[in-house]
Structure formats: structure tokens, C-alpha cells
Coordinates of C-alpha atoms in Angstrom, one line a residue:
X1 CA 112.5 93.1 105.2
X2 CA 109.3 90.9 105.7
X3 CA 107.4 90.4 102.2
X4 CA 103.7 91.9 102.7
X5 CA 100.7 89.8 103.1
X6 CA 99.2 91.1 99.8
X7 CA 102.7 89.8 97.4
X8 CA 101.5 85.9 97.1
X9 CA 104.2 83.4 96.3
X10 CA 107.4 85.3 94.9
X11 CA 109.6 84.5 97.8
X12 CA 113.0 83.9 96.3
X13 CA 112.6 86.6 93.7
X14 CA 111.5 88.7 97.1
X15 CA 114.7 87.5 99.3
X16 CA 116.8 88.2 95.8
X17 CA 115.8 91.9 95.4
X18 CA 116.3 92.3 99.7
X19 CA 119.6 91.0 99.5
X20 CA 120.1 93.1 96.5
X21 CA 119.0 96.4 98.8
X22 CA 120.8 94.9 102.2
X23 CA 124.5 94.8 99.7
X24 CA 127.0 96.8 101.9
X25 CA 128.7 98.2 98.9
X26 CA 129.5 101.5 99.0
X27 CA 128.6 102.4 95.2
X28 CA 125.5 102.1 93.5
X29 CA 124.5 99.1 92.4
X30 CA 121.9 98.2 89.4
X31 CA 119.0 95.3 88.9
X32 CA 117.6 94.9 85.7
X33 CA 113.9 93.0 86.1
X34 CA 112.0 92.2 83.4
X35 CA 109.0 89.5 82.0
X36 CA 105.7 89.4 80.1
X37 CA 103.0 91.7 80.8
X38 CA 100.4 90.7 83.1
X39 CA 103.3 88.6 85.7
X40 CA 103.0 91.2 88.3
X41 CA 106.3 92.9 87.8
X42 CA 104.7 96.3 89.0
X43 CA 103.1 94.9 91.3
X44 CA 106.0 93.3 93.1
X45 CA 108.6 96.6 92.7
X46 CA 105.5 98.8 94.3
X47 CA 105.7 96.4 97.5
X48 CA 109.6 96.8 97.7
X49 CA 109.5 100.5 97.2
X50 CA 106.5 100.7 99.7
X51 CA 108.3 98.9 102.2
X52 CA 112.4 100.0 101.7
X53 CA 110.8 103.6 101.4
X54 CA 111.9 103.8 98.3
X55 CA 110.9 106.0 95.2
X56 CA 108.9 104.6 92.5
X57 CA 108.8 106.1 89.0
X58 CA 107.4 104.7 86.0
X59 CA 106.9 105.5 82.5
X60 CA 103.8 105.6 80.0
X61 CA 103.7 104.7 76.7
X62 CA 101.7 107.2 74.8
X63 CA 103.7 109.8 76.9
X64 CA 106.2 112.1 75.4
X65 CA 109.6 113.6 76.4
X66 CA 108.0 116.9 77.8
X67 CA 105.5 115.6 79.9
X68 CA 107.4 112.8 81.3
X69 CA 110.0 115.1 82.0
X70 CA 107.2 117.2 84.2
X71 CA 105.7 114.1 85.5
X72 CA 109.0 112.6 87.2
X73 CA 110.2 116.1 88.4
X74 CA 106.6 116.6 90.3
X75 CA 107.2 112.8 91.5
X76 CA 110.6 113.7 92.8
X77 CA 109.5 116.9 94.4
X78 CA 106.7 114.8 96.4
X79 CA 108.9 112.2 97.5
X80 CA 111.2 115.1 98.8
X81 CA 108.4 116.6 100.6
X82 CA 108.3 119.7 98.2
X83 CA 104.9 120.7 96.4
X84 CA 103.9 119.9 92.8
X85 CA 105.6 121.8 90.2
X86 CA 108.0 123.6 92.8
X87 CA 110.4 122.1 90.9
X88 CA 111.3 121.3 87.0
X89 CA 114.5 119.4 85.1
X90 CA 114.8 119.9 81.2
X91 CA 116.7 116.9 80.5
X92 CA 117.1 113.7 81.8
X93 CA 120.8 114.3 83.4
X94 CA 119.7 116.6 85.5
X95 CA 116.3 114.7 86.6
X96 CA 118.0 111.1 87.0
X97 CA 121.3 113.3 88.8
X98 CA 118.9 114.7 91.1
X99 CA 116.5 111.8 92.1
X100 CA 119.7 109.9 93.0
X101 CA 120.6 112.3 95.4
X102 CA 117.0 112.7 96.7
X103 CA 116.9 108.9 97.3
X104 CA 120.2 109.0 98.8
X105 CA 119.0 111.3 101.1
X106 CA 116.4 108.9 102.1
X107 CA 113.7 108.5 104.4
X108 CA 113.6 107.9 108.2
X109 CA 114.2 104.2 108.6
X110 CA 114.3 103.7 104.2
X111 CA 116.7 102.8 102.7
X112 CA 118.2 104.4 99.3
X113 CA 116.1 102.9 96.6
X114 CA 115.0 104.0 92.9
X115 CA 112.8 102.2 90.7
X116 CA 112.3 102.8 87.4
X117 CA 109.3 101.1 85.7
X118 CA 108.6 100.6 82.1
X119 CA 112.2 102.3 81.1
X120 CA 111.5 101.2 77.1
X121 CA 108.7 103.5 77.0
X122 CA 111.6 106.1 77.9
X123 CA 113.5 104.9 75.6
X124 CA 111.3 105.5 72.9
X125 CA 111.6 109.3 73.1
X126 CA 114.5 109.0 75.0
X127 CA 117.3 106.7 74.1
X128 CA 119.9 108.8 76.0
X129 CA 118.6 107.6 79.4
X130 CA 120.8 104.3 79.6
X131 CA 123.7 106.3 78.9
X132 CA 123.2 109.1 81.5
X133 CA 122.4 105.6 84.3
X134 CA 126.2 104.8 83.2
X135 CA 127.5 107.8 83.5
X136 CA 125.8 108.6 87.2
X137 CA 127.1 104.9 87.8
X138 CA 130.2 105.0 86.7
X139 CA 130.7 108.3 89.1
X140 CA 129.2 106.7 91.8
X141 CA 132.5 103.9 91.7
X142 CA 135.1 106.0 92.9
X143 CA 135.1 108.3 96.1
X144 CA 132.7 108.9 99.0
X145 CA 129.1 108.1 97.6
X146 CA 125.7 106.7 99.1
X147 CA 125.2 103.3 98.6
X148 CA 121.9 103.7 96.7
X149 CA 120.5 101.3 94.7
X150 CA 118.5 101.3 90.9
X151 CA 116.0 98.4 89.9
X152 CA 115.2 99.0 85.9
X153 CA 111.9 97.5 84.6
X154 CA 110.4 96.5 81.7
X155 CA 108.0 94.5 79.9
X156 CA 109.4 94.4 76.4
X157 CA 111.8 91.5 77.1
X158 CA 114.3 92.1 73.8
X159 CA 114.9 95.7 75.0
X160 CA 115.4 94.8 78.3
X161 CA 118.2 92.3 77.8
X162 CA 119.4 94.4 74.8
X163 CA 120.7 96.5 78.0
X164 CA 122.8 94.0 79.2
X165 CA 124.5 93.6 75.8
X166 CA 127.3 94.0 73.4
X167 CA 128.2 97.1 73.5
X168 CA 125.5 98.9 75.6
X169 CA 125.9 101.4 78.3
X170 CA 125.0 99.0 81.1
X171 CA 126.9 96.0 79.8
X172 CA 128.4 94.3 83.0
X173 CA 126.7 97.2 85.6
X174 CA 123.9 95.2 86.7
X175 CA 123.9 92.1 89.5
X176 CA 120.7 91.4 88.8
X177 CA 119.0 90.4 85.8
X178 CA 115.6 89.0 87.1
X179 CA 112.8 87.3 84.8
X180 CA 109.5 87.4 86.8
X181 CA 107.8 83.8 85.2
X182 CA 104.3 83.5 85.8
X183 CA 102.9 81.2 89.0
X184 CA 102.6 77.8 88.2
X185 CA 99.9 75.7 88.3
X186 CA 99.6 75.1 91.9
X187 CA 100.1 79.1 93.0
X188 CA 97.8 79.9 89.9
X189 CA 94.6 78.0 91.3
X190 CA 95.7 79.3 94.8
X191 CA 95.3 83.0 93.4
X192 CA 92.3 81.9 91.6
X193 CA 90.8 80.7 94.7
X194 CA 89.7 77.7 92.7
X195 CA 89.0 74.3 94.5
X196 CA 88.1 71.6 92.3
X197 CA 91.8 70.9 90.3
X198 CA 90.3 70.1 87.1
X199 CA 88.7 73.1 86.7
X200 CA 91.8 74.8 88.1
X201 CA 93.8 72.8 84.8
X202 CA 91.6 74.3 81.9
X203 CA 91.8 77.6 83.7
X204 CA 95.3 77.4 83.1
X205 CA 95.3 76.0 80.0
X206 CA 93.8 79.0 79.2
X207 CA 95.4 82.3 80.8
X208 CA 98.0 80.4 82.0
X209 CA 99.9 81.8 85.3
X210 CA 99.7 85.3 85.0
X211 CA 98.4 87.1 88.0
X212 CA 97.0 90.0 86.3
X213 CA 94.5 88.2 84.6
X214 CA 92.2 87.9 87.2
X215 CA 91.5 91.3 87.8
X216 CA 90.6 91.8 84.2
X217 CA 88.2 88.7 84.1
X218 CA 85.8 91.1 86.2
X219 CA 83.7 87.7 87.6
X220 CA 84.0 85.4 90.4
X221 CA 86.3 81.8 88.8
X222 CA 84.0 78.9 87.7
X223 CA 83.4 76.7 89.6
X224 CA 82.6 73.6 87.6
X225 CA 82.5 72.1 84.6
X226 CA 79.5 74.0 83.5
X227 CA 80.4 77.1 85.0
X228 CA 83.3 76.9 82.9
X229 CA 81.9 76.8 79.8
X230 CA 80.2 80.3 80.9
X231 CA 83.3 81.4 82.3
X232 CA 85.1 81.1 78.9
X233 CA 82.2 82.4 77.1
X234 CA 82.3 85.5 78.9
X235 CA 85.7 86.1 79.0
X236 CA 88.0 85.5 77.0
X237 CA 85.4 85.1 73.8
X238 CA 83.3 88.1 75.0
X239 CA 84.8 91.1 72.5
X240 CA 84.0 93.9 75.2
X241 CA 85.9 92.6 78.5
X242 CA 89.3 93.4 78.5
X243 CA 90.5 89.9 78.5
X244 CA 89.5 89.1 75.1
X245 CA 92.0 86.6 73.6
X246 CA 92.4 87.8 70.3
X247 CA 92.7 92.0 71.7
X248 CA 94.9 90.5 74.7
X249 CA 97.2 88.8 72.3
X250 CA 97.4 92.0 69.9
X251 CA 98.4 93.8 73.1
X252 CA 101.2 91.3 74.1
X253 CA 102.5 91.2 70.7
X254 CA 102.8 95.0 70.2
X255 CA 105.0 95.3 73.7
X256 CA 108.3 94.4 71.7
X257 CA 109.2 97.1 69.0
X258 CA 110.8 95.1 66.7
X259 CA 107.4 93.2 66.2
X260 CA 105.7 95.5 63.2
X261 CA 104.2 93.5 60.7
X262 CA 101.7 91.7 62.8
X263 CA 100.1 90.4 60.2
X264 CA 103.1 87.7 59.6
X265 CA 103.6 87.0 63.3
X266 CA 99.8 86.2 63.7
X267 CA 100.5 83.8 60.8
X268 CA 103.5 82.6 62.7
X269 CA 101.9 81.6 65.6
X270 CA 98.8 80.0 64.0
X271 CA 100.9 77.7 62.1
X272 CA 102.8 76.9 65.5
X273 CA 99.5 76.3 67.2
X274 CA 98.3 73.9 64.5
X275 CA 101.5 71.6 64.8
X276 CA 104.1 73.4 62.9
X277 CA 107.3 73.0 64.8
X278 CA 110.5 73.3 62.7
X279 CA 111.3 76.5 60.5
X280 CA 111.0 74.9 57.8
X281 CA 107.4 73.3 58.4
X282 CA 106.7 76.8 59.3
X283 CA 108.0 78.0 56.2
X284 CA 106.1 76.2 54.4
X285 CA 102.8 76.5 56.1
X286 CA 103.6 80.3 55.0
X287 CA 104.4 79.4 51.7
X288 CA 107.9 81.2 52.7
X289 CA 111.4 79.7 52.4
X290 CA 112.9 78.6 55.9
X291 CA 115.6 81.8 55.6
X292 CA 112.6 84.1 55.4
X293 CA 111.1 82.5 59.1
X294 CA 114.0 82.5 60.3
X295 CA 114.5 86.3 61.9
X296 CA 110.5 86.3 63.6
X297 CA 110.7 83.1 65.1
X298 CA 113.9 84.4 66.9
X299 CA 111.9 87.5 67.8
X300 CA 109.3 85.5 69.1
X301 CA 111.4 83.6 70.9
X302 CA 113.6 85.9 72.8
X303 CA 109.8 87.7 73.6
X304 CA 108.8 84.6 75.4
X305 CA 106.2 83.8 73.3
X306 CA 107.8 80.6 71.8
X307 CA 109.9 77.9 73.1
X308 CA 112.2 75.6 71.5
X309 CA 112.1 72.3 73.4
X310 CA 115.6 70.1 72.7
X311 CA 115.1 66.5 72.4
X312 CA 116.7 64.8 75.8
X313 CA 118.4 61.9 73.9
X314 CA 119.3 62.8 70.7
X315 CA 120.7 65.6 68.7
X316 CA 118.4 66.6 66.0
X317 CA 116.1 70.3 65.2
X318 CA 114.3 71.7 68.7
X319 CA 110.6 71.2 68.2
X320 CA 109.0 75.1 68.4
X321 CA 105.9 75.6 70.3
X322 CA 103.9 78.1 71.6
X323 CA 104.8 79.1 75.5
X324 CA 101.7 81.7 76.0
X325 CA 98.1 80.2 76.8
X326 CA 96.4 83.2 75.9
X327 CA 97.6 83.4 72.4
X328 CA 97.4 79.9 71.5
X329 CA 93.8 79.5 72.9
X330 CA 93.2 83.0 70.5
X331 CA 94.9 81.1 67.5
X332 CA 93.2 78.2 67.7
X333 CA 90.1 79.3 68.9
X334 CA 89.0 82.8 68.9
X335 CA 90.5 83.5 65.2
X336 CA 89.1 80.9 63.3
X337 CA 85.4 81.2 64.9
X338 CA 85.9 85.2 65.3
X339 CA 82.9 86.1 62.7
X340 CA 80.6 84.4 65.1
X341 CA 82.1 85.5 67.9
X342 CA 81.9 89.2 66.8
X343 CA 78.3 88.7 66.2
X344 CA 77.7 87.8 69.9
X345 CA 77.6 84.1 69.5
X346 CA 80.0 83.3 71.4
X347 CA 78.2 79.9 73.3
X348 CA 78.0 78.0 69.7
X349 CA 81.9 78.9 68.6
X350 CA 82.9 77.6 71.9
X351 CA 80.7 74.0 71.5
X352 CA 82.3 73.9 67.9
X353 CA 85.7 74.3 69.5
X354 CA 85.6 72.0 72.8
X355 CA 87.3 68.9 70.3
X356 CA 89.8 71.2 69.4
X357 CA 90.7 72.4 72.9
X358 CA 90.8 69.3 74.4
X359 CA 93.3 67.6 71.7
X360 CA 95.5 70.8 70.5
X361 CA 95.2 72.7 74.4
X362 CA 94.0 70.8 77.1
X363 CA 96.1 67.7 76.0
X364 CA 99.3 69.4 75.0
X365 CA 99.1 71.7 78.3
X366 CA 97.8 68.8 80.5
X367 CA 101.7 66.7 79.8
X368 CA 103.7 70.5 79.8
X369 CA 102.2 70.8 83.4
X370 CA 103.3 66.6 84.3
X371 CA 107.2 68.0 83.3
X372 CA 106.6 70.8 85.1
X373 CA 105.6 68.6 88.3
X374 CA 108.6 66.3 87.5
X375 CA 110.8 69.0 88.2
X376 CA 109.5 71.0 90.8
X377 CA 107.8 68.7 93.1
X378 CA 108.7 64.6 92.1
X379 CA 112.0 65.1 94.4
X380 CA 109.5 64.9 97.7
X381 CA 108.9 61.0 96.3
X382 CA 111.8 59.4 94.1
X383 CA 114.0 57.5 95.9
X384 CA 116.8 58.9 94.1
X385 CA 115.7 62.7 95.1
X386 CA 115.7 65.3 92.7
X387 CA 116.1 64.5 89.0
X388 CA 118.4 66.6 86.4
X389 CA 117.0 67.7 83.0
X390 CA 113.2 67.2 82.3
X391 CA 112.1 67.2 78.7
X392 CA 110.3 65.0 75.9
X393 CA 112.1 62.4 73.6
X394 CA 111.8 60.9 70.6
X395 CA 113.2 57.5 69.4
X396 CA 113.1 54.8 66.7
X397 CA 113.3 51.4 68.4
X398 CA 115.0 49.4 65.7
X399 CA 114.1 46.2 67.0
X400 CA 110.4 46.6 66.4
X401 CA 110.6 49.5 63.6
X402 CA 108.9 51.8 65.6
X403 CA 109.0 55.6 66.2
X404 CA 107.9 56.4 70.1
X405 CA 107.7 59.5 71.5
X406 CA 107.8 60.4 75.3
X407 CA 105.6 62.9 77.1
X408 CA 107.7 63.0 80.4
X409 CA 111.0 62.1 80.5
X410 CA 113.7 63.0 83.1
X411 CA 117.4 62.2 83.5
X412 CA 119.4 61.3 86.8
X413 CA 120.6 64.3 88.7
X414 CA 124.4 65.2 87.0
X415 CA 123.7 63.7 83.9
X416 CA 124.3 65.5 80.3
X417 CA 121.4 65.8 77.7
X418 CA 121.8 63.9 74.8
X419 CA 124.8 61.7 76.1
X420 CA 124.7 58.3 74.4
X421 CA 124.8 56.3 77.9
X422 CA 122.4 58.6 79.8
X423 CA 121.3 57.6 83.0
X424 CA 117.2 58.0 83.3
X425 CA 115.3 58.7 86.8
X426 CA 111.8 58.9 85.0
X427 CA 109.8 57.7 82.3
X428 CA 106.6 58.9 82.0
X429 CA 103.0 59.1 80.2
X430 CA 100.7 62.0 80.5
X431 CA 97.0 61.9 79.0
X432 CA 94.5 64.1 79.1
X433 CA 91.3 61.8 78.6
X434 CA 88.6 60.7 80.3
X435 CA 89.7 57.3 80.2
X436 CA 91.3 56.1 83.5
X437 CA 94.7 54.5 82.8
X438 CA 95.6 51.0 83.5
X439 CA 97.9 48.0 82.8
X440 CA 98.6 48.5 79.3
X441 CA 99.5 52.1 79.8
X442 CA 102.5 50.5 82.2
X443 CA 102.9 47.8 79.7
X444 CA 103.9 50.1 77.2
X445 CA 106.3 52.4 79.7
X446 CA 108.0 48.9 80.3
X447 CA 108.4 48.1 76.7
X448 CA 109.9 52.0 76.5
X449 CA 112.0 51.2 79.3
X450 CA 113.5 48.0 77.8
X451 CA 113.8 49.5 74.2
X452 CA 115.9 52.8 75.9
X453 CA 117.7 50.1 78.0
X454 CA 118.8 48.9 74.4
X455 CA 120.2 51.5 73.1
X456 CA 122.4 52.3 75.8
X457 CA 120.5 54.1 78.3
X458 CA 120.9 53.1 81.8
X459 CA 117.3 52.6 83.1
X460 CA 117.8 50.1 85.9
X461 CA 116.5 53.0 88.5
X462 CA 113.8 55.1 86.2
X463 CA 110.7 55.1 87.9
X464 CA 107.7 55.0 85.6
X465 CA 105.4 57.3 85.5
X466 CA 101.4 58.1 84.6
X467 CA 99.8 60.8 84.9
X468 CA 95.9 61.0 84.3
X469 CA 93.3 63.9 84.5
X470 CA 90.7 60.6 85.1
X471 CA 92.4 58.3 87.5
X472 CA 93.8 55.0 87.4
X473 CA 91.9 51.4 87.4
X474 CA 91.7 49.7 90.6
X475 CA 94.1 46.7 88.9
X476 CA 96.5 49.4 88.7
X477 CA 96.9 50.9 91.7
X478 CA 97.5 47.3 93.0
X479 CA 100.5 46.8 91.0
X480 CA 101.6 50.3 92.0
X481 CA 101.6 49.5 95.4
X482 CA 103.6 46.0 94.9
X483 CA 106.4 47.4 92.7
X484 CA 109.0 50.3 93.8
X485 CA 109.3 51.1 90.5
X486 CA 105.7 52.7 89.0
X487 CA 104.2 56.0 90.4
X488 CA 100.7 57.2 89.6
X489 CA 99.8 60.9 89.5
X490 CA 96.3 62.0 88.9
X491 CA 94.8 65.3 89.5
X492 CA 95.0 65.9 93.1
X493 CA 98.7 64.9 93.2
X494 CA 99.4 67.1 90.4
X495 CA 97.9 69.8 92.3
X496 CA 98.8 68.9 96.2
X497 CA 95.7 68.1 97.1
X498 CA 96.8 64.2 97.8
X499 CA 99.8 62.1 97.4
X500 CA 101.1 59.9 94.0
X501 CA 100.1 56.4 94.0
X502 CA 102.8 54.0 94.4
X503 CA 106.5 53.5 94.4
X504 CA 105.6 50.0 97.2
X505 CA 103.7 52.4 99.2

């Protein structure tokens, strides 16, 4: 089935979900799809539906039993060509029972599709409806059945994986377990319809990928620097648009129901934000003992909202951060200046904040986005192809009794994280500042180069790497071009507006 012109991007999650309908298995056949709010999961299952002719059914959340119940059975009747209200189920069996067979009976040229959207709002008044999906699958594995196939969707994340689980009804019934991630940086500005690439970066650095942001921004993308000041002002900082950081981030939080006392998960992630990235740093910053973190952080992280980032090299405690924009730009900007902000000065919070954003946002998000290149796109230029794991480092070189840390770091395609004799394919430097970047930014990847080289490492092939957001002197673009081991990547190679400097080229 051809993806429509509207659905940017998404093509293998597309070609996953039409080989997932094309399966000539007999029985029916179950993909779970879930992912954070705002990624365009709706959006995408709406486009299948509309092309496979399938039916589409999704739940609310302030909706109870009844009225669902009445909702899906006037759904059913319309997508069986009946009127409204001609016909009504009183439970759940007999609705889900019958809209498989209505789906089975399809539609000239469809094919047998269901879709249920937002099943944990079911679930809520409902928590039966898993088990009646594995007993109308289980029925469907034996004998003469259509071959129809059910996508379940959700955006609380825990609940939707819970499916999958231990001892749930679905455990081992699904294919497809699907995360819909938000576009990347490149796809982002794309959406966006953003040209100039820096402006495109703090956009990001921002809202991130999600898709559904835009619509909700309500004005046309800045443009420039200055028209992103105003863009931020009235967006996310203006309390009445609907993109408000701090009532967008209350939102997101509130999707998983496990997530009730907001108050310590706001402190949670402000202490994240503001460089706390063990349990027990967190702990503390709470004045709470590490056991007492321990639960919420896991919560947090299994909703996406955090991260835990292993050290490449070495074996020691994953460094947490935050893996949402939008609520790390509300706890390091919008909370701390949200008096002011609530009073409609908006303009003078945002001047107070711009250090702040440029060293504990634009910075941090500026060498995230320099991994996420290394991984997706630095294949098309090293001359060993596509590297393995991409990550940071940290290391004490013993020799000169230092501590270094490594924004970009990437080992050689087959090679196992944290293996004492790890073979590298990239060493790299990302920085965020106006200042271009020049010699001794390459002096000190060599001196990182040697000092890995030292402890075991093989490095005889790592290309190293620097990305800036302001260029690169004219010395050392020279020295780029001589040696085939350096590689310069500024702003419009980051974005694919030009190619990295370099590598003898």
C-alpha cells in the first residue's frame, strides 16, 4: 500500500505495519504501537485505517464504561453501513466479538483491519478488555477464521508494555510491538519548514521532534534569531496557548497512572535538569535516601521521560538525564521564572534565562544531536562505514592525572561496550559556542586519542571529530583536508544542508 502524501517521514514504521496487514496467516494477528503523546501515533494509524479500509476506534479519557460502550457500537454500526443507534452491545465481549466479524467482513478492495486507539483509557473502566482480545484470539487459532488483523494503541507507555508482560493476557500474542520516536532533527526542521539550521537547532532544543507540536504553536516558525526570541516568548512561556511548557509537561506526566504524586516527580526532574545524574545525587538533592528515588526514577524511565546513558568504556553507574525537551526547558526555565511569567512578562524571564539555556539546553542538546548524527548519518563519510555503539565516556588518564570526558564517542562496527581492548571508529568534540573551533580543539582529540591508545584501546582507525554551531578557523579546515584522519561538522552538515569538512577531501 503506497504511504499518503500527508504521513511525512515514517517509512519503515509504514512498510512494518503493511507487511503486518499483507501476513498470509490465516488467524488473527495482534500489533501493539505505543510512544509519547504528541509523536503522531493517531495520526499514523488514521492513514492505515483510511487506506486498508479499515475500522478505527479510539477511546477518551474522561469517558465512562456506558458511553463508550454506545460510542463504539454506533461506530461499528456506521462502518457496517447501518444507522446510528440501530444497534447496541452491553459489554465488551459482545462489542469486540462483533467488530471482528464486521471487519472481517470487510470492505470492497479493504482489507480486515481493527484499530484500537488509546486502549488504557479503556482500561481504566474496563480492565476486562485485554482478556476478552485473548480470548477472541485465542479462538481465532484453530479452524476456518478470517485473517483479520488488531493494532492496539496507546500513549501511556508502562501500560502499554505491561500488555506484553508476565503474566498478562496478551503475553506472546503480539508480532509487533512498535515505539513511534519522535523525528529527528533533520525531519523535525523539514516539518517545521524551517530554513536557516540554527534556528531549526534551538527549535528542537526546545519541543524536540514531536510532530504534534506545531499545530498547537498556532504561529508561523521563526525565522531568525530575533524572531526566535518572540517565538519562544509566545509560546511556550505564554500561559494561555496550549503549548505552555510547564501545562504541557503536567499533561505528559499525568498520561502514566502510576505517576500520582506530582509533586515529587516535578522535584525529580528539576534536580535532573540541574545536573543530578545518579540516584543517589538525586536523593540527596531531595534530601531523600537513594532507596526512596529509586521506584520514580524507574517510572520515569520506562515513561520515556529519562534516560540512562552507559559509559562506552568503562563499567561504572549510568549517568540519568532528562530525554524530553519540553520538560526540561519547563524545569529550568519556565518554573523558576513562573511568577513573572504568570504576570505577563514573559520577554524579561526569557532575557534572564538565555545563559541558562545556552549552557544547561542548547549546549547539552547541541552534542546529543552530534551522537545522534554519528549514528544515523557518519556511515555516508567514514572510511570504515557504519560505526557500532555511539555514546559518551569518561576516563582518568593516569599519565597526566587527569579526568576527560568525551562528548562523541563511537566504537568500530562488532565491537562490545566496555571491553577493555575496544576498537574506536570516532572520537569526537561537540560545542555549542560562538567560538569557531580550531587547532587546539584537534590538539586535544589527539592527546585523547593517544591517552585511550594507552589504556588499551585500539585507535589506530578513529577518525576525529568536531562539531561546531560557529564553524571552524580557516587553519583548520587546511589540516582537515591534508589528514584522512579529522572530520569537521558544523551546522549545515549536521543538518544536510552541505557536506563535513575533511577526511583528505
Amino acid at each position: 500500500m503506497d504511504k499518503p502524501v500527508r504521513l511525512l517521514a515514517r517509512d519503515r514504521e509504514w512498510a512494518l505495519l503493511c507487511d503486518f496487514l499483507a501476513d498470509p496467516a490465516p488467524a488473527m494477528r495482534i500489533a501493539v504501537v505505543s510512544g509519547r503523546r504528541r509523536h503522531g501515533k493517531s495520526f499514523l494509524l488514521h492513514a492505515l485505517a483510511e487506506v486498508a479500509g479499515g475500522l478505527y476506534l479510539t477511546a477518551v479519557r474522561e469517558e465512562g464504561r456506558g458511553p463508550a460502550l454506545r460510542r463504539f457500537s454506533d461506530e461499528i454500526a456506521a462502518y457496517a453501513g447501518l444507522q446510528a443507534g440501530s444497534i447496541r452491545f452491553d459489554d465488551w465481549w459482545m462489542l469486540l466479538r462483533n467488530a471482528v466479524q464486521v471487519v472481517a467482513g470487510g470492505r470492497p478492495a479493504g482489507r480486515p483491519l481493527l484499530i484500537i486507539d488509546e486502549l488504557p483509557y479503556l482500561m481504566q473502566h474496563s480492565p476486562e478488555v485485554p482478556g476478552i482480545l485473548q480470548a477472541l484470539y485465542d479462538e481465532t487459532q484453530f479452524g476456518d477464521h478470517p485473517p483479520v488483523r488488531l493494532i492496539l494503541c496507546g500513549s501511556a507507555i508502562s501500560v502499554m508494555h505491561e500488555l506484553l508482560s508476565g503474566t498478562k493476557p496478551l503475553r506472546g500474542r503480539a508480532v509487533i510491538d512498535l515505539r513511534l520516536q519522535a523525528f529527528d532533527h533533520r525531519t523535525a526542521r523539514t516539518y517545521w519548514g524551517i530554513e536557516s539550521p540554527e534556528v531549526a537547532l534551538r527549535v528542537h532544543a526546545v519541543l524536540g521532534g514531536a510532530p504534534g507540536y506545531l499545530p498547537l504553536a498556532g504561529r508561523p516558525a521563526p525565522r531568525g534569531g530575533a524572531d526566535f526570541d518572540t517565538w519562544v516568548t509566545q509560546t511556550v512561556l505564554n500561559p494561555g496557548r496550549a503549548v505552555f511548557s510547564r501545562a504541557e509537561a503536567e499533561y505528559l506526566l499525568r498520561e502514566d497512572p502510576r505517576i500520582t504524586q506530582h509533586m515529587l516527580y516535578y522535584d525529580l526532574l528539576s534536580a535532573i535538569a540541574h545536573g543530578a545524574g545518579t540516584p543517589s545525587k538525586i536523593g540527596a538533592a531531595l534530601g531523600r535516601e537513594r532507596g526512596a528515588v529509586t521506584y520514580p526514577l524507574d517510572v520515569l524511565e520506562s515513561t520515556g521521560y529519562v534516560t540512562r546513558e552507559q559509559d562506552l568504556l568503562k563499567a561504572r553507574s549510568p549517568i540519568i538525564t532528562l530525554a524530553d525537551p519540553v520538560i526540561r526547558f519547563n524545569q529550568l526555565i519556565t518554573l523558576p521564572q513562573a511568577s513573572v511569567i504568570d504576570q505577563g512578562f514573559a520577554a524579561e524571564a526569557w532575557k534572564v534565562s538565555a545563559p541558562t539555556f545556552n549552557s544547561k539546553i542548547l549546549g547539552p542538546h547541541f552534542e546529543a544531536l552530534a551522537r545522534e548524527w554519528t549514528r544515523r548519518y557518519a556511515h555516508e563519510i567514514l572510511p570504515d562505514g557504519l560505526p557500532g555503539d555511539v555514546g559518551t565516556c569518561e576516563f582518568t588518564d593516569q599519565a597526566a592525572r587527569t579526568k576527560h570526558e568525551i562528548d562523541v564517542l563511537a566504537l568500530a562496527l562488532g565491537q562490545l561496550p566496555r571491553h577493555p581492548r575496544a576498537r574506536i571508529a570516532v572520537i569526537g568534540e561537540a560545542k555549542a559556542t560562538l567560538d569557531r573551533r580550531g587547532g587546539t580543539d584537534l590538539a586535544r582529540l589527539e592527546h585523547l586519542r593517544a591517552a585511550l591508545s594507552r589504556q588499551g584501546h585500539e585507535t589506530d582507525r578513529a577518525v576525529l571529530t568536531l562539531f561546531s554551531m560557529s564553524g571552524f578557523h580557516p587553519d583548520l579546515v587546511a589540516t582537515a583536508a591534508r589528514r584522512s584522519d579529522v572530520l569537521l561538522v558544523d551546522l549545515a552538515a549536521l543538518y544536510g544542508d552541505g557536506a563535513p569538512l575533511g577526511l583528505g577531501a
